[in-house]
Amino acid sequence: QVQLVESGGGLVQAGGSLRLSCAISGRTFTNYIMGWFRQAPGKERQFVAAIRWSNGNTFTADSMKGRCTISRDNAKNTVYLQMNSLKPEDTAVYYCAAGPYPSLSASRSSYRFWGQGTQVTVSS
């Protein structure tokens, strides 16, 4: 099965930047999408950004547009989430996800595999 391991989380002050990485291993599928979700204490897991592996098309949540960029490195089997101008409300556990879905999706149901998450804390 597919295994996802996130890294790059940490503590950063408001206005700072952070780049998260998600290493993909195990079996893969022909058409799939990669996504980043986040979950803050007391809140439901919400969509951040997604990328279609085959062509690199992306979709980003409104709350993060202009502040984050999702990308992938085919050779390294890694997906990244570059976040800039971070705000305290961005504090959450960030999860990497993968799904055998042909189109970009913000729905958690489209993603079958999930990583353990990496903590991002933005202080004011």
Short mmCIF file of C-alpha atoms in Angstrom, two decimals:
data_model
loop_
_atom_site.label_atom_id
_atom_site.label_comp_id
_atom_site.label_asym_id
_atom_site.label_seq_id
_atom_site.Cartn_x
_atom_site.Cartn_y
_atom_site.Cartn_z
CA GLN A 1 0.00 0.00 0.00
CA VAL A 2 0.93 3.64 -0.31
CA GLN A 3 2.74 5.27 2.57
CA LEU A 4 2.98 8.99 3.10
CA VAL A 5 5.38 10.70 5.46
CA GLU A 6 5.16 14.42 6.13
CA SER A 7 8.00 16.58 7.34
CA GLY A 8 8.96 20.22 7.59
CA GLY A 9 6.56 21.36 10.25
CA GLY A 10 7.63 23.47 13.17
CA LEU A 11 7.28 26.74 14.98
CA VAL A 12 7.32 29.96 13.01
CA GLN A 13 6.36 33.54 13.74
CA ALA A 14 3.54 35.28 11.94
CA GLY A 15 4.64 36.45 8.52
CA GLY A 16 7.18 33.69 8.19
CA SER A 17 7.43 30.86 5.71
CA LEU A 18 7.55 27.12 5.87
CA ARG A 19 7.86 24.32 3.36
CA LEU A 20 6.25 20.99 4.07
CA SER A 21 7.29 17.81 2.34
CA CYS A 22 5.44 14.56 1.77
CA ALA A 23 7.45 11.52 0.77
CA ILE A 24 5.51 8.88 -1.14
CA SER A 25 6.45 5.21 -1.05
CA GLY A 26 4.88 1.85 -1.78
CA ARG A 27 2.54 1.07 -4.64
CA THR A 28 1.33 3.85 -6.84
CA PHE A 29 -1.52 4.30 -9.27
CA THR A 30 -1.74 5.64 -12.79
CA ASN A 31 -4.07 8.56 -12.17
CA TYR A 32 -4.02 10.09 -8.76
CA ILE A 33 -4.08 13.34 -6.91
CA MET A 34 -2.15 14.56 -3.91
CA GLY A 35 -3.62 16.86 -1.36
CA TRP A 36 -2.79 18.78 1.77
CA PHE A 37 -5.29 19.10 4.56
CA ARG A 38 -5.04 20.63 7.99
CA GLN A 39 -6.79 20.21 11.28
CA ALA A 40 -6.72 22.61 14.19
CA PRO A 41 -7.82 21.63 17.70
CA GLY A 42 -11.59 21.54 17.94
CA LYS A 43 -12.07 21.92 14.20
CA GLU A 44 -12.70 19.53 11.38
CA ARG A 45 -10.06 18.64 8.88
CA GLN A 46 -10.09 21.15 6.06
CA PHE A 47 -8.70 21.24 2.57
CA VAL A 48 -5.63 23.31 1.80
CA ALA A 49 -4.42 22.45 -1.69
CA ALA A 50 -4.28 19.64 -4.22
CA ILE A 51 -2.23 18.69 -7.23
CA ARG A 52 -2.85 16.27 -10.07
CA TRP A 53 0.28 14.18 -10.32
CA SER A 54 0.14 13.55 -14.05
CA ASN A 55 0.11 17.13 -15.25
CA GLY A 56 0.77 19.26 -12.19
CA ASN A 57 -2.55 21.09 -12.25
CA THR A 58 -3.35 22.59 -8.86
CA PHE A 59 -6.23 23.85 -6.82
CA THR A 60 -5.92 25.88 -3.64
CA ALA A 61 -8.37 26.75 -0.91
CA ASP A 62 -9.50 30.37 -0.84
CA SER A 63 -8.02 30.88 2.61
CA MET A 64 -4.58 30.03 1.29
CA LYS A 65 -4.61 31.50 -2.20
CA GLY A 66 -1.66 33.75 -2.74
CA ARG A 67 0.10 32.36 0.31
CA CYS A 68 0.79 28.76 -0.56
CA THR A 69 2.04 26.75 -3.49
CA ILE A 70 1.70 23.03 -3.92
CA SER A 71 4.16 21.25 -6.18
CA ARG A 72 5.62 17.84 -6.85
CA ASP A 73 8.92 16.29 -7.80
CA ASN A 74 8.36 13.21 -9.94
CA ALA A 75 11.89 11.88 -9.53
CA LYS A 76 11.77 12.14 -5.76
CA ASN A 77 8.16 11.02 -5.38
CA THR A 78 7.60 14.00 -3.16
CA VAL A 79 4.92 16.64 -2.92
CA TYR A 80 5.57 20.00 -1.31
CA LEU A 81 3.53 22.72 0.26
CA GLN A 82 5.27 26.09 0.37
CA MET A 83 3.53 28.44 2.77
CA ASN A 84 4.27 32.12 3.08
CA SER A 85 2.89 35.01 5.11
CA LEU A 86 1.78 32.58 7.76
CA LYS A 87 -0.85 33.62 10.25
CA PRO A 88 -1.67 32.29 13.73
CA GLU A 89 -4.87 30.84 12.28
CA ASP A 90 -2.74 28.62 10.06
CA THR A 91 -1.71 26.70 13.16
CA ALA A 92 -2.75 23.09 12.72
CA VAL A 93 -1.58 19.59 12.03
CA TYR A 94 -1.00 19.34 8.31
CA TYR A 95 -1.73 16.06 6.57
CA CYS A 96 -0.64 14.78 3.22
CA ALA A 97 -3.10 12.62 1.31
CA ALA A 98 -3.25 10.63 -1.89
CA GLY A 99 -6.21 9.36 -3.87
CA PRO A 100 -6.85 7.36 -7.05
CA TYR A 101 -9.03 10.13 -8.39
CA PRO A 102 -8.85 11.53 -11.95
CA SER A 103 -9.74 15.10 -11.10
CA LEU A 104 -8.66 17.62 -8.50
CA SER A 105 -10.79 17.42 -5.40
CA ALA A 106 -11.13 19.21 -2.10
CA SER A 107 -13.17 16.39 -0.61
CA ARG A 108 -11.58 14.11 1.95
CA SER A 109 -13.53 11.23 0.46
CA SER A 110 -11.42 11.46 -2.70
CA TYR A 111 -8.29 10.56 -0.78
CA ARG A 112 -7.56 7.01 0.26
CA PHE A 113 -4.14 7.28 1.88
CA TRP A 114 -3.07 9.64 4.61
CA GLY A 115 0.14 10.53 6.37
CA GLN A 116 0.62 10.92 10.10
CA GLY A 117 0.67 14.69 9.92
CA THR A 118 3.17 17.37 10.83
CA GLN A 119 2.55 20.14 13.32
CA VAL A 120 2.70 23.74 12.16
CA THR A 121 2.53 26.38 14.84
CA VAL A 122 2.42 30.06 13.98
CA SER A 123 2.98 32.46 16.84
CA SER A 124 1.94 36.09 16.93
#
